[in-house]
Amino acid sequence: MIPTDERHQATPSGGTDAAQGETGAARLSTADTVLAISGLSAGYGSSAVLHGLDLAIRRQEIVVLLGANGAGKTTLMRSIVGEIRSEGSRVLNNVRLNGHAPAATARLGIASVPQGRGTFNELSVIDNLRLGALLLPISRRAAAVDTWLSRFPRLAERRDVAAGVLSGGEQQLLAIARACVTEPKILLCDEPSLGLSPTMTLQIFEAFRELNSTLGLSMLIVEQNARLALSVASYAYVLETGRIVWEGAPAALDSDSSLVAAYLGRGETKS
């Protein structure tokens, strides 16, 4: 762990234009900010987990959230979509999310792929996509489903197969497609590589890269495979015991020896 008495900020260098030039609170109030989280605190019952977080995701930006198990990463994701009560401010494109239930935040444009994927195992691939498309106007639903089947040919080949018999990687692709069929403004993904083979994990992150570059989709990704996650990211935050202790451009992590040791591994080679 690194000291939590102050928040370390790195001056961004590289990445997308949206990631350059500002850190900290300055990222919360720009024209490019899609999701601004300010002073967010949350927990379960009387147990506090998150303590006054400030975090922003900008247009066409992939943001990665790193942290050890128990740091509060999943709690943050659940707070953003409204699954648990929180204090502080959550603003999506100038619309306050405070008090909105998950269904309402989804309609406003936040799609989520939770840890464990969250597909409906008894439904076929195409019916999972149709369920996601219910948030769209009726006239656009069929075309949206077809679009995502064509984007992921592996799913198209298995369109009538129950999600529960797909491989782990196929289920993750389906979860991503089901989230994206809603045409979100931002995609949240919690531990997308969990339980996947290295080869499938690479394919999932290549899909993230492609969705970001071709659709301009903003993303917040929680991932234990730090090197891989940072390879697609334009900005990163490090969470420890419910507090953000570092933020900046991914390349700047290598200049902080304590972070390298904690999250990137002393002996790892860069990918």
Short mmCIF file of C-alpha atoms in Angstrom, two decimals:
data_model
loop_
_atom_site.label_atom_id
_atom_site.label_comp_id
_atom_site.label_asym_id
_atom_site.label_seq_id
_atom_site.Cartn_x
_atom_site.Cartn_y
_atom_site.Cartn_z
CA MET A 1 0.00 0.00 0.00
CA ILE A 2 1.00 3.61 -0.48
CA PRO A 3 0.39 6.43 1.98
CA THR A 4 -3.19 7.68 1.97
CA ASP A 5 -2.61 11.01 3.69
CA GLU A 6 -2.54 12.77 0.34
CA ARG A 7 -3.75 12.17 -3.16
CA HIS A 8 -1.02 11.77 -5.76
CA GLN A 9 -1.69 13.29 -9.14
CA ALA A 10 0.40 12.79 -12.25
CA THR A 11 0.45 15.26 -15.09
CA PRO A 12 -1.07 13.37 -18.04
CA SER A 13 1.17 12.69 -20.97
CA GLY A 14 0.04 10.70 -23.98
CA GLY A 15 -3.36 9.02 -24.26
CA THR A 16 -6.29 10.79 -25.87
CA ASP A 17 -6.66 14.56 -26.03
CA ALA A 18 -9.42 14.31 -23.46
CA ALA A 19 -6.98 12.96 -20.89
CA GLN A 20 -4.37 15.66 -21.30
CA GLY A 21 -3.73 18.77 -19.27
CA GLU A 22 -5.84 18.38 -16.12
CA THR A 23 -6.08 16.16 -13.07
CA GLY A 24 -8.13 16.09 -9.89
CA ALA A 25 -11.12 18.38 -9.49
CA ALA A 26 -10.30 20.15 -12.77
CA ARG A 27 -11.52 17.08 -14.66
CA LEU A 28 -14.99 17.31 -13.13
CA SER A 29 -16.23 20.45 -14.85
CA THR A 30 -15.11 20.52 -18.46
CA ALA A 31 -17.15 20.45 -21.65
CA ASP A 32 -15.84 16.95 -22.37
CA THR A 33 -16.88 15.46 -19.02
CA VAL A 34 -19.53 12.75 -19.45
CA LEU A 35 -19.71 11.50 -15.85
CA ALA A 36 -18.62 13.63 -12.88
CA ILE A 37 -18.53 12.13 -9.39
CA SER A 38 -17.82 14.47 -6.52
CA GLY A 39 -17.56 13.77 -2.79
CA LEU A 40 -19.00 10.28 -3.19
CA SER A 41 -19.33 8.28 0.03
CA ALA A 42 -21.10 4.94 0.29
CA GLY A 43 -21.22 1.73 2.26
CA TYR A 44 -23.43 -1.01 3.61
CA GLY A 45 -25.49 -0.37 6.72
CA SER A 46 -23.26 1.36 9.25
CA SER A 47 -20.07 0.24 7.49
CA ALA A 48 -18.52 2.98 5.34
CA VAL A 49 -16.61 1.77 2.26
CA LEU A 50 -16.07 4.86 0.09
CA HIS A 51 -14.91 8.17 1.52
CA GLY A 52 -15.44 11.35 -0.48
CA LEU A 53 -14.34 10.24 -3.96
CA ASP A 54 -13.86 12.65 -6.87
CA LEU A 55 -13.70 10.97 -10.26
CA ALA A 56 -14.49 11.89 -13.86
CA ILE A 57 -14.88 10.13 -17.19
CA ARG A 58 -14.65 12.22 -20.31
CA ARG A 59 -16.04 11.79 -23.78
CA GLN A 60 -14.31 9.01 -25.78
CA GLU A 61 -12.15 8.14 -22.77
CA ILE A 62 -11.32 4.75 -21.28
CA VAL A 63 -10.70 5.15 -17.55
CA VAL A 64 -9.27 2.27 -15.53
CA LEU A 65 -9.79 1.89 -11.79
CA LEU A 66 -7.12 -0.15 -9.99
CA GLY A 67 -7.11 -1.39 -6.43
CA ALA A 68 -6.66 -4.44 -4.25
CA ASN A 69 -9.54 -6.69 -3.25
CA GLY A 70 -11.67 -4.87 -0.70
CA ALA A 71 -10.59 -1.40 -1.83
CA GLY A 72 -14.16 -0.47 -2.76
CA LYS A 73 -14.08 -0.79 -6.55
CA THR A 74 -17.31 -2.78 -6.90
CA THR A 75 -19.01 -0.58 -4.31
CA LEU A 76 -18.14 2.42 -6.49
CA MET A 77 -19.62 0.77 -9.57
CA ARG A 78 -22.79 -0.10 -7.69
CA SER A 79 -23.02 3.44 -6.36
CA ILE A 80 -22.74 4.95 -9.82
CA VAL A 81 -25.70 2.98 -11.19
CA GLY A 82 -27.78 3.52 -8.06
CA GLU A 83 -27.77 0.00 -6.65
CA ILE A 84 -26.74 1.26 -3.21
CA ARG A 85 -27.37 4.55 -1.48
CA SER A 86 -24.61 7.10 -1.52
CA GLU A 87 -23.81 10.66 -0.55
CA GLY A 88 -22.18 13.23 -2.79
CA SER A 89 -22.84 14.15 -6.39
CA ARG A 90 -23.17 12.00 -9.51
CA VAL A 91 -23.79 13.93 -12.73
CA LEU A 92 -24.18 12.43 -16.21
CA ASN A 93 -24.12 15.02 -19.01
CA ASN A 94 -25.40 17.71 -16.62
CA VAL A 95 -28.17 15.47 -15.26
CA ARG A 96 -27.95 14.66 -11.56
CA LEU A 97 -28.25 10.94 -10.85
CA ASN A 98 -28.80 11.23 -7.11
CA GLY A 99 -31.95 9.34 -6.16
CA HIS A 100 -32.21 7.50 -9.48
CA ALA A 101 -32.71 3.72 -9.39
CA PRO A 102 -30.64 1.47 -11.72
CA ALA A 103 -33.41 1.34 -14.35
CA ALA A 104 -33.49 5.13 -14.49
CA THR A 105 -29.71 5.48 -14.77
CA ALA A 106 -29.77 2.92 -17.60
CA ARG A 107 -32.35 4.97 -19.48
CA LEU A 108 -30.19 8.06 -19.02
CA GLY A 109 -27.25 6.30 -20.65
CA ILE A 110 -25.18 4.29 -18.16
CA ALA A 111 -24.76 0.63 -19.11
CA SER A 112 -23.15 -1.83 -16.72
CA VAL A 113 -21.48 -5.22 -17.07
CA PRO A 114 -21.25 -6.44 -13.47
CA GLN A 115 -18.72 -8.84 -12.05
CA GLY A 116 -19.96 -12.30 -13.00
CA ARG A 117 -21.38 -10.99 -16.29
CA GLY A 118 -25.10 -10.94 -15.43
CA THR A 119 -26.46 -12.63 -18.54
CA PHE A 120 -29.75 -14.54 -18.37
CA ASN A 121 -28.54 -18.13 -18.65
CA GLU A 122 -31.89 -19.66 -19.60
CA LEU A 123 -32.42 -17.23 -22.49
CA SER A 124 -30.81 -17.53 -25.90
CA VAL A 125 -28.15 -15.13 -27.11
CA ILE A 126 -30.60 -13.23 -29.27
CA ASP A 127 -33.21 -13.04 -26.51
CA ASN A 128 -30.60 -11.60 -24.12
CA LEU A 129 -29.92 -8.90 -26.71
CA ARG A 130 -33.62 -8.30 -27.26
CA LEU A 131 -34.06 -7.85 -23.54
CA GLY A 132 -31.34 -5.21 -23.50
CA ALA A 133 -32.91 -3.46 -26.49
CA LEU A 134 -36.17 -2.90 -24.59
CA LEU A 135 -34.76 0.46 -23.51
CA LEU A 136 -34.85 1.61 -27.14
CA PRO A 137 -37.90 2.75 -29.12
CA ILE A 138 -39.70 -0.22 -30.69
CA SER A 139 -38.81 0.89 -34.21
CA ARG A 140 -35.06 0.63 -33.49
CA ARG A 141 -34.85 -2.56 -31.46
CA ALA A 142 -34.48 -5.18 -34.20
CA ALA A 143 -31.83 -3.20 -36.05
CA ALA A 144 -29.86 -2.64 -32.84
CA VAL A 145 -29.84 -6.38 -32.10
CA ASP A 146 -28.70 -7.15 -35.64
CA THR A 147 -25.94 -4.55 -35.35
CA TRP A 148 -24.44 -6.21 -32.29
CA LEU A 149 -24.73 -9.70 -33.73
CA SER A 150 -22.79 -8.50 -36.77
CA ARG A 151 -20.21 -6.75 -34.58
CA PHE A 152 -19.55 -9.99 -32.68
CA PRO A 153 -19.78 -12.81 -35.27
CA ARG A 154 -19.13 -15.38 -32.56
CA LEU A 155 -22.46 -14.44 -30.99
CA ALA A 156 -24.22 -14.47 -34.35
CA GLU A 157 -23.11 -18.07 -34.87
CA ARG A 158 -24.71 -19.00 -31.55
CA ARG A 159 -27.70 -16.68 -31.62
CA ASP A 160 -30.20 -19.43 -30.71
CA VAL A 161 -28.01 -21.06 -28.04
CA ALA A 162 -28.84 -20.55 -24.36
CA ALA A 163 -26.41 -18.16 -22.68
CA GLY A 164 -25.79 -20.66 -19.90
CA VAL A 165 -24.03 -23.11 -22.22
CA LEU A 166 -21.71 -20.55 -23.80
CA SER A 167 -18.06 -20.44 -22.85
CA GLY A 168 -16.99 -17.85 -20.29
CA GLY A 169 -15.54 -15.65 -23.01
CA GLU A 170 -18.69 -15.88 -25.11
CA GLN A 171 -20.79 -14.99 -22.09
CA GLN A 172 -18.64 -11.92 -21.49
CA LEU A 173 -19.01 -10.85 -25.11
CA LEU A 174 -22.76 -11.30 -24.76
CA ALA A 175 -22.83 -9.23 -21.57
CA ILE A 176 -20.94 -6.43 -23.32
CA ALA A 177 -23.20 -6.58 -26.37
CA ARG A 178 -26.35 -6.64 -24.22
CA ALA A 179 -25.12 -3.54 -22.37
CA CYS A 180 -24.13 -1.72 -25.55
CA VAL A 181 -27.31 -2.50 -27.48
CA THR A 182 -28.94 0.18 -25.32
CA GLU A 183 -26.71 2.81 -27.03
CA PRO A 184 -25.19 4.05 -23.76
CA LYS A 185 -23.17 7.19 -23.16
CA ILE A 186 -20.83 5.30 -20.85
CA LEU A 187 -20.08 1.62 -20.22
CA LEU A 188 -19.06 0.31 -16.79
CA CYS A 189 -17.26 -3.06 -16.65
CA ASP A 190 -16.35 -4.76 -13.38
CA GLU A 191 -13.55 -7.36 -13.66
CA PRO A 192 -14.20 -8.34 -17.30
CA SER A 193 -11.32 -10.85 -17.38
CA LEU A 194 -12.50 -12.79 -14.32
CA GLY A 195 -12.39 -16.53 -15.06
CA LEU A 196 -11.28 -16.10 -18.67
CA SER A 197 -8.29 -17.61 -20.45
CA PRO A 198 -5.42 -15.25 -21.36
CA THR A 199 -6.33 -15.52 -25.04
CA MET A 200 -9.98 -14.66 -24.43
CA THR A 201 -8.99 -11.84 -22.08
CA LEU A 202 -6.93 -10.26 -24.85
CA GLN A 203 -9.91 -10.51 -27.22
CA ILE A 204 -12.18 -8.81 -24.69
CA PHE A 205 -9.80 -5.90 -24.25
CA GLU A 206 -9.31 -5.61 -27.99
CA ALA A 207 -13.10 -5.34 -28.23
CA PHE A 208 -13.00 -2.49 -25.69
CA ARG A 209 -10.35 -0.73 -27.75
CA GLU A 210 -12.41 -1.12 -30.93
CA LEU A 211 -15.66 0.06 -29.33
CA ASN A 212 -13.90 3.12 -28.00
CA SER A 213 -12.22 3.99 -31.29
CA THR A 214 -15.14 3.25 -33.63
CA LEU A 215 -18.11 4.33 -31.49
CA GLY A 216 -16.40 6.87 -29.26
CA LEU A 217 -17.82 5.00 -26.26
CA SER A 218 -16.59 6.21 -22.86
CA MET A 219 -15.75 3.45 -20.38
CA LEU A 220 -14.90 2.87 -16.74
CA ILE A 221 -13.17 -0.48 -16.28
CA VAL A 222 -12.27 -2.21 -13.02
CA GLU A 223 -9.63 -4.84 -13.69
CA GLN A 224 -7.03 -6.85 -11.75
CA ASN A 225 -4.84 -7.34 -14.83
CA ALA A 226 -3.36 -3.87 -14.48
CA ARG A 227 -0.87 -4.01 -17.34
CA LEU A 228 -3.52 -5.08 -19.85
CA ALA A 229 -6.11 -2.61 -18.61
CA LEU A 230 -3.66 0.28 -18.73
CA SER A 231 -2.69 -0.64 -22.30
CA VAL A 232 -6.16 0.47 -23.49
CA ALA A 233 -6.68 3.31 -21.01
CA SER A 234 -6.23 7.04 -21.37
CA TYR A 235 -6.57 7.78 -17.64
CA ALA A 236 -6.28 5.80 -14.41
CA TYR A 237 -7.26 6.01 -10.77
CA VAL A 238 -5.91 3.95 -7.86
CA LEU A 239 -8.28 3.19 -5.00
CA GLU A 240 -7.14 2.13 -1.52
CA THR A 241 -9.45 1.54 1.43
CA GLY A 242 -12.18 3.59 -0.19
CA ARG A 243 -10.04 6.59 -1.14
CA ILE A 244 -8.42 7.60 -4.41
CA VAL A 245 -4.70 7.82 -3.68
CA TRP A 246 -3.35 8.34 -7.18
CA GLU A 247 -4.58 9.47 -10.57
CA GLY A 248 -3.03 10.34 -13.89
CA ALA A 249 -1.99 9.09 -17.30
CA PRO A 250 -1.24 5.35 -17.41
CA ALA A 251 2.35 5.87 -18.49
CA ALA A 252 3.01 7.89 -15.33
CA LEU A 253 2.37 4.87 -13.11
CA ASP A 254 5.80 3.51 -14.03
CA SER A 255 7.46 6.50 -12.37
CA ASP A 256 5.96 5.66 -8.96
CA SER A 257 7.90 2.73 -7.51
CA SER A 258 5.31 1.97 -4.81
CA LEU A 259 2.54 1.70 -7.38
CA VAL A 260 4.68 -0.44 -9.68
CA ALA A 261 5.34 -2.85 -6.83
CA ALA A 262 1.71 -2.94 -5.68
CA TYR A 263 -0.15 -3.11 -8.99
CA LEU A 264 2.16 -3.74 -11.93
CA GLY A 265 4.54 -6.29 -10.42
CA ARG A 266 8.26 -5.93 -10.01
CA GLY A 267 9.22 -8.53 -12.56
CA GLU A 268 6.55 -8.02 -15.21
CA THR A 269 7.41 -6.97 -18.70
CA LYS A 270 5.31 -4.32 -20.37
CA SER A 271 2.77 -5.49 -22.91
#
